[in-house]
PDB file of C-alpha atoms in Angstrom:
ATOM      1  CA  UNK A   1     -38.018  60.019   4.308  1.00  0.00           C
ATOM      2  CA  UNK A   2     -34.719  58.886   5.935  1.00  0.00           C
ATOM      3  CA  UNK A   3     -31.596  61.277   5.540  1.00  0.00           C
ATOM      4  CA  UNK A   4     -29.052  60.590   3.296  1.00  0.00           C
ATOM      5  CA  UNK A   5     -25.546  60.206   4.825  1.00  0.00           C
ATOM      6  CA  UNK A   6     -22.874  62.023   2.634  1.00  0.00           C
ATOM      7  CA  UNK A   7     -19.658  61.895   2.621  1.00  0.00           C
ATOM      8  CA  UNK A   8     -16.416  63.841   0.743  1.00  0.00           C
ATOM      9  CA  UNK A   9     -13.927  63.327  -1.880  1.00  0.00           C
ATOM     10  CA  UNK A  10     -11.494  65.398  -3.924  1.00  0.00           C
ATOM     11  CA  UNK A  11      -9.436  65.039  -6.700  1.00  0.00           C
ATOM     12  CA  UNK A  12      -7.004  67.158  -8.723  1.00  0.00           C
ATOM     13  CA  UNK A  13      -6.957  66.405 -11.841  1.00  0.00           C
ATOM     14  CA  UNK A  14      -6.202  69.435 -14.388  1.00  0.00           C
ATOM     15  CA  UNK A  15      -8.554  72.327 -15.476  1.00  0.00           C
ATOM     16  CA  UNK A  16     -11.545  72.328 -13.113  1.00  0.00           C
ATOM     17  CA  UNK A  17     -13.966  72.775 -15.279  1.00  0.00           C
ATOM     18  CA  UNK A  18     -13.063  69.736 -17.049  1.00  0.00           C
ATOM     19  CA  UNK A  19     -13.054  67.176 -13.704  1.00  0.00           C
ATOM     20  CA  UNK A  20     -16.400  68.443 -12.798  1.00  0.00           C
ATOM     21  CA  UNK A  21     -19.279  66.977 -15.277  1.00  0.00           C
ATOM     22  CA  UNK A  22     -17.700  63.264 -15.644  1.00  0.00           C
ATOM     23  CA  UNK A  23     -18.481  63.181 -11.760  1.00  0.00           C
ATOM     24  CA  UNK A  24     -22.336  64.689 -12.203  1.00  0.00           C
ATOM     25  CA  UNK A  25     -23.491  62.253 -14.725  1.00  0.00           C
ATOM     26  CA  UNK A  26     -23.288  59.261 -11.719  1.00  0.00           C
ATOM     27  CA  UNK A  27     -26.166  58.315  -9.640  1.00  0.00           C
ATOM     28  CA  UNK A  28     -25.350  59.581  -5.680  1.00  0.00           C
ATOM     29  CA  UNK A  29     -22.911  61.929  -6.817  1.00  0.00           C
ATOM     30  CA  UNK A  30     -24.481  65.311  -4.893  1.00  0.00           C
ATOM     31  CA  UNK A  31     -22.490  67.920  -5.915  1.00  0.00           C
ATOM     32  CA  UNK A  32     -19.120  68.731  -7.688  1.00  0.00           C
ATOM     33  CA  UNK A  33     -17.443  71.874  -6.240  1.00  0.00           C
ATOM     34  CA  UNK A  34     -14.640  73.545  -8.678  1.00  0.00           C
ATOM     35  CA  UNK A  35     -11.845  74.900  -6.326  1.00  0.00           C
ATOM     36  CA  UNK A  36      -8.667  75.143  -4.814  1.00  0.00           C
ATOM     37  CA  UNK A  37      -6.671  72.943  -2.248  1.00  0.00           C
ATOM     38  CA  UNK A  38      -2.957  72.271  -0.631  1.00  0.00           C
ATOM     39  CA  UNK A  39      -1.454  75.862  -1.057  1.00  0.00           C
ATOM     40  CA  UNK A  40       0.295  78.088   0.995  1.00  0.00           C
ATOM     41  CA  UNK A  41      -2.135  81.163   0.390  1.00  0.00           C
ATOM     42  CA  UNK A  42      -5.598  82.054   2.571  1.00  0.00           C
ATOM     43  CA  UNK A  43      -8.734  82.226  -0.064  1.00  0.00           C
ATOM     44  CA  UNK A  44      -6.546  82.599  -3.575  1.00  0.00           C
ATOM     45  CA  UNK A  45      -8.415  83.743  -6.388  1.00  0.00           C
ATOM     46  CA  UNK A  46      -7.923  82.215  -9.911  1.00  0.00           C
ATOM     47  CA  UNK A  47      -5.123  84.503 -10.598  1.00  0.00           C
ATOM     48  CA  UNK A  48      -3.241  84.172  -8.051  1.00  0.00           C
ATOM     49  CA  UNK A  49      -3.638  80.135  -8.428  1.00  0.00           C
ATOM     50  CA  UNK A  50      -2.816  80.316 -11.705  1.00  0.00           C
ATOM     51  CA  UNK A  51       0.248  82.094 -11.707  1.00  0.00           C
ATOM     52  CA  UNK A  52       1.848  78.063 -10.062  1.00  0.00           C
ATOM     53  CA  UNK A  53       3.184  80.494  -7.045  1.00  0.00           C
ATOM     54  CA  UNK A  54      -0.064  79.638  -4.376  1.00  0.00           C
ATOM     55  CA  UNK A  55       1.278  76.106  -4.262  1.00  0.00           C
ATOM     56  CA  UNK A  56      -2.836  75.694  -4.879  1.00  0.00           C
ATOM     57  CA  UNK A  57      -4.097  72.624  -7.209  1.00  0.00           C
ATOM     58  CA  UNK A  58      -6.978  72.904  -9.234  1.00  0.00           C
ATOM     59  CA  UNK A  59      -9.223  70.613  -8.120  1.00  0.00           C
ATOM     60  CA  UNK A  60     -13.403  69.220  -7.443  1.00  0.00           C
ATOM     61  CA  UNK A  61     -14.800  68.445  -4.336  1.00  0.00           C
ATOM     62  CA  UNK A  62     -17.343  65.904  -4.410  1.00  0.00           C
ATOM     63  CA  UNK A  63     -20.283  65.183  -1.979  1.00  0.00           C
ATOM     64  CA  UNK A  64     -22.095  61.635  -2.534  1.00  0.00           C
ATOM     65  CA  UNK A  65     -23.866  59.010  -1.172  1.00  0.00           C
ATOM     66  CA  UNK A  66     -21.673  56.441  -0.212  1.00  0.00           C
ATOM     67  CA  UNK A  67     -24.684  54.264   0.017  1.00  0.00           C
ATOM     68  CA  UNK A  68     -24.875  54.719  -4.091  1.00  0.00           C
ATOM     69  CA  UNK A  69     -22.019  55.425  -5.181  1.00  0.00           C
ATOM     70  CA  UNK A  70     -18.486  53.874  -3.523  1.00  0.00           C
ATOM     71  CA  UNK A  71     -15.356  55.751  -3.014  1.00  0.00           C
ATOM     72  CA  UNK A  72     -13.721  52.987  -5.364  1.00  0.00           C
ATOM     73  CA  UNK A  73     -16.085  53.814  -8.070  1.00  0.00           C
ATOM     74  CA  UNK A  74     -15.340  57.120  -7.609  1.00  0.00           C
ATOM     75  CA  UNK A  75     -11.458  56.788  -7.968  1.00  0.00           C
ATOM     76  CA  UNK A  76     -12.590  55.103 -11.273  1.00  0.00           C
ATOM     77  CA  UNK A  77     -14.206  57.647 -12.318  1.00  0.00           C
ATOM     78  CA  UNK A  78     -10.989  60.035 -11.700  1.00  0.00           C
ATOM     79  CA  UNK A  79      -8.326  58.208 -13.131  1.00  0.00           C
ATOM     80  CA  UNK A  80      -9.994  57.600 -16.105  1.00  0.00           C
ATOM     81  CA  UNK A  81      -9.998  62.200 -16.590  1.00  0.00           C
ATOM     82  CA  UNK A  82      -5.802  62.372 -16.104  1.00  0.00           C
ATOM     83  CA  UNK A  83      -2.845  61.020 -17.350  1.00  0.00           C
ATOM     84  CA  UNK A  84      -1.646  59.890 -13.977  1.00  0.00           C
ATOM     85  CA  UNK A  85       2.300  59.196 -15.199  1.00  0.00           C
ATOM     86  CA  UNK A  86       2.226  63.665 -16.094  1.00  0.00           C
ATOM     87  CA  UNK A  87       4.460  65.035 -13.122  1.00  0.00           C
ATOM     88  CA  UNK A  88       4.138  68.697 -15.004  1.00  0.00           C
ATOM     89  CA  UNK A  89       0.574  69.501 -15.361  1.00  0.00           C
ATOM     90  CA  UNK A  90      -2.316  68.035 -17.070  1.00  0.00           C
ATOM     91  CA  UNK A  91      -2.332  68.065 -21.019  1.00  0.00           C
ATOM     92  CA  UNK A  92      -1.717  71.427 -22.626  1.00  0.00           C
ATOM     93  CA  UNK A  93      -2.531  72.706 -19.001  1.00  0.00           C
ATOM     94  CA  UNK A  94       1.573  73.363 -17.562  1.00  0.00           C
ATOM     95  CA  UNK A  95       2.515  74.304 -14.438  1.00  0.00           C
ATOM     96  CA  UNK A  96       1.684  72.879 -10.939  1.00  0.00           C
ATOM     97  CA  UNK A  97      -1.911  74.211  -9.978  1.00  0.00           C
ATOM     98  CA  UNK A  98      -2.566  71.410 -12.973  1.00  0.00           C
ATOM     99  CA  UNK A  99      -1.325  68.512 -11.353  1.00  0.00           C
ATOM    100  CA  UNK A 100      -3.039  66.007 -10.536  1.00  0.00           C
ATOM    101  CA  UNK A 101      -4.181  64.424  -6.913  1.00  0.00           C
ATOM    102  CA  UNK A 102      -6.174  62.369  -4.642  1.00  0.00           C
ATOM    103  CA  UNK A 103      -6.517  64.735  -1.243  1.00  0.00           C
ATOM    104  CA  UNK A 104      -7.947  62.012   1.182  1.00  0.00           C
ATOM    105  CA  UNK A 105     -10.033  62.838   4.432  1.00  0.00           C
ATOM    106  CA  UNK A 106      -9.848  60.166   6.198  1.00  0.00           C
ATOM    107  CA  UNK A 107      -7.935  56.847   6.841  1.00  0.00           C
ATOM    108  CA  UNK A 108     -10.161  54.461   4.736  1.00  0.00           C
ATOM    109  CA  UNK A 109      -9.902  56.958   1.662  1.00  0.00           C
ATOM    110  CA  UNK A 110      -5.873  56.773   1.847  1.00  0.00           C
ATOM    111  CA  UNK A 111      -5.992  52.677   1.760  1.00  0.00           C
ATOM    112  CA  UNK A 112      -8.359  53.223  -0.731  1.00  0.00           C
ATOM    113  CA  UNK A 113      -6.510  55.463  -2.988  1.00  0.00           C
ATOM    114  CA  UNK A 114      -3.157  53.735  -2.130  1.00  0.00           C
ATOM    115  CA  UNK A 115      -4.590  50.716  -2.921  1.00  0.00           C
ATOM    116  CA  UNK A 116      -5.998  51.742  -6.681  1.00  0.00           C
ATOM    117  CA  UNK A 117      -2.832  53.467  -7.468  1.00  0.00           C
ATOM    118  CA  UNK A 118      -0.478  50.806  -6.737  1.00  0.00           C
ATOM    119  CA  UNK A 119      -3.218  48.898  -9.116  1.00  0.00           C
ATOM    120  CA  UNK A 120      -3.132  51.075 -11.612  1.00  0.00           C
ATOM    121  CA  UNK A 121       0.406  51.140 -11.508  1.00  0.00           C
ATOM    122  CA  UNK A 122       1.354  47.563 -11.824  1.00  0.00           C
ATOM    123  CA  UNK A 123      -1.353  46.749 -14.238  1.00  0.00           C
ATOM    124  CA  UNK A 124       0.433  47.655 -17.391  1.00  0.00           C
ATOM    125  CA  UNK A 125      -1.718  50.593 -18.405  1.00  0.00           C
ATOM    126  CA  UNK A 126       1.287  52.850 -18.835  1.00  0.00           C
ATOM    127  CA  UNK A 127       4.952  52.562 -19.478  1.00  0.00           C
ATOM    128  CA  UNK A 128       5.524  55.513 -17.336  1.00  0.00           C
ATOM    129  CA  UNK A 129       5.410  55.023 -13.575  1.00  0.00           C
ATOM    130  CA  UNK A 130       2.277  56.606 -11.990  1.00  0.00           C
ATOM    131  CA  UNK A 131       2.853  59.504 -10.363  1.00  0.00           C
ATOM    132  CA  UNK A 132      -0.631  60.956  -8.852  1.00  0.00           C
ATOM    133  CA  UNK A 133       0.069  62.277  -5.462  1.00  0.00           C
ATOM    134  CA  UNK A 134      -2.222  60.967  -2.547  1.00  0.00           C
ATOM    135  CA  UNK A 135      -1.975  63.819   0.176  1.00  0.00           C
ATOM    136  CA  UNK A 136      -3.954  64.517   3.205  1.00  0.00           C
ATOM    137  CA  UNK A 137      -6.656  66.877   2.288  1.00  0.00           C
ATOM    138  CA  UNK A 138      -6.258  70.465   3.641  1.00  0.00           C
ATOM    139  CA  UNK A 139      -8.647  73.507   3.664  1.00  0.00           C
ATOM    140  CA  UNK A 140     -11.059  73.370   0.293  1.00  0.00           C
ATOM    141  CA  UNK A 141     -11.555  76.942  -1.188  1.00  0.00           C
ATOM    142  CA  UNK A 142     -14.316  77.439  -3.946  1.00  0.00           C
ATOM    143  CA  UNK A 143     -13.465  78.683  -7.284  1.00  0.00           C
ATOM    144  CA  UNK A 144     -15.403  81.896  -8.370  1.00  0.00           C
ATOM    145  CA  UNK A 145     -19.139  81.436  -8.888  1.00  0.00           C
ATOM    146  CA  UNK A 146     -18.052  81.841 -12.920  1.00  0.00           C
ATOM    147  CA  UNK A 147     -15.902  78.616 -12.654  1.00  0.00           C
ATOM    148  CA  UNK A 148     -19.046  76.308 -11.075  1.00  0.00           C
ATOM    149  CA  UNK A 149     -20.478  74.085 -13.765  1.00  0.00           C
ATOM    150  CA  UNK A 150     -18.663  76.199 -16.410  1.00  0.00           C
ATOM    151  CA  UNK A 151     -19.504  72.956 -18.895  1.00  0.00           C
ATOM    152  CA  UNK A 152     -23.390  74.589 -18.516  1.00  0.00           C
ATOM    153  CA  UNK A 153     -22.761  77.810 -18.501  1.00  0.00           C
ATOM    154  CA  UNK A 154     -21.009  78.110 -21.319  1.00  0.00           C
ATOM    155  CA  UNK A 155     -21.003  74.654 -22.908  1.00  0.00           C
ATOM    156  CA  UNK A 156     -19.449  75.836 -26.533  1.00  0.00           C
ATOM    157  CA  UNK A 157     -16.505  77.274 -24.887  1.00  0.00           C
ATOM    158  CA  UNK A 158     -16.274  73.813 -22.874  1.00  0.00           C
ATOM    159  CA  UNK A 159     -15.919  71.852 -26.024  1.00  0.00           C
ATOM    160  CA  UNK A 160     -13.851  73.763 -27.842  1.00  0.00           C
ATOM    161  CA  UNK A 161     -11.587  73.677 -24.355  1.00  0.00           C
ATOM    162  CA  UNK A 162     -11.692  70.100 -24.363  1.00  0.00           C
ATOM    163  CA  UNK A 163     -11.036  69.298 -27.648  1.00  0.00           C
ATOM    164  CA  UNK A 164      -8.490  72.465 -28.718  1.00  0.00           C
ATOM    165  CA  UNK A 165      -6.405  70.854 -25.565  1.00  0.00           C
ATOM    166  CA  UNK A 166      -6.189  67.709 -26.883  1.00  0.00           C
ATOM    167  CA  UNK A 167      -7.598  66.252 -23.432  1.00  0.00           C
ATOM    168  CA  UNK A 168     -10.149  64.617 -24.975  1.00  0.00           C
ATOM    169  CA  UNK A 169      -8.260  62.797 -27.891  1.00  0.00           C
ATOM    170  CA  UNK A 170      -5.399  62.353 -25.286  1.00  0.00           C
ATOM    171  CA  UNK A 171      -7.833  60.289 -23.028  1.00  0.00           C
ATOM    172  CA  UNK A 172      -8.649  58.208 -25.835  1.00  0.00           C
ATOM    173  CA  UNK A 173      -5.562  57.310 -26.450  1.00  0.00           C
ATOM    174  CA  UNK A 174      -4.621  56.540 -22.821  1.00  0.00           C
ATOM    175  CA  UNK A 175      -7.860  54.532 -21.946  1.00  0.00           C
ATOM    176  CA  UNK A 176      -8.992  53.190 -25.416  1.00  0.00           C
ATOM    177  CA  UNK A 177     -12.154  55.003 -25.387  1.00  0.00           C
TER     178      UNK A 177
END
């Protein structure tokens, strides 16, 4: 049995918890990380993120097999969880730990993202401009074990998360799903 060459992605796109299972349910994604990236502070803990002072996004990192899955597909996959013309936050979620972003680690992934949002952005999706920052990605930090696949650990609180913030109707809307 041959080993599987992985690579890495991550993407800020809102509340953690809800970036994390849209990424799981496709074939060579590997694992979906909840955590926090491009602040000022050394390990932050949620509270500390959440406060907006960390300079700390919410965000997923994402291991996959780029022989399944491409980086392409999975820039698909993570526009189609934001509102990427939201400068403030993501939904009800204020405040700038909640906005969202593509942190790229290499050259090819910046082209890439580049690339897909200038797409995005001239296709006439939105009458807002597309603002998603692409930024170089910096030192990953996990969340808190309680964070990591919070939509199975506690799947009724999920839902009533996703729908009581309006993400869910609010993607709906925005993608005609």
């Amino acid at each position: 049995m041959g080993q599987t060459n992985t690579a890495t992605a991550t993407f800020a796109g809102g509340c953690f918890w809800c970036m994390e299972s849209p990424f799981l349910k496709h074939e060579g994604v590997l694992q979906v990380q909840s955590g926090y990236t491009g602040g000022r502070v050394v390990d932050p803990t949620y509270q500390q993120v959440t406060s907006g002072e960390t300079g700390h996004y919410e965000a997923v990192q994402i291991t996959y097999d780029p022989q399944t899955i491409s980086y392409a597909q999975l820039l698909e996959v993570f526009w189609r969880q934001i509102d990427p013309t939201d400068p403030g936050g993501s939904f009800v979620d204020r405040g700038p730990q909640y906005r969202s972003a593509i942190f790229y680690h290499f050259p090819a992934q910046k082209e890439q993202a580049e690339k897909s949002k200038k797409d995005l952005d001239q296709s006439g999706q939105f009458e807002k401009p597309v603002v998603t920052k692409i930024l170089p990605a910096s030192t990953f930090y996990p969340a808190e074990d309680y964070h990591q696949k919070f939509f199975l650990k506690s799947p009724q609180h999920y839902q009533r998360y996703r729908s009581g913030s309006g993400r869910d109707a609010a993607l709906a809307e925005l993608w005609g799903e």
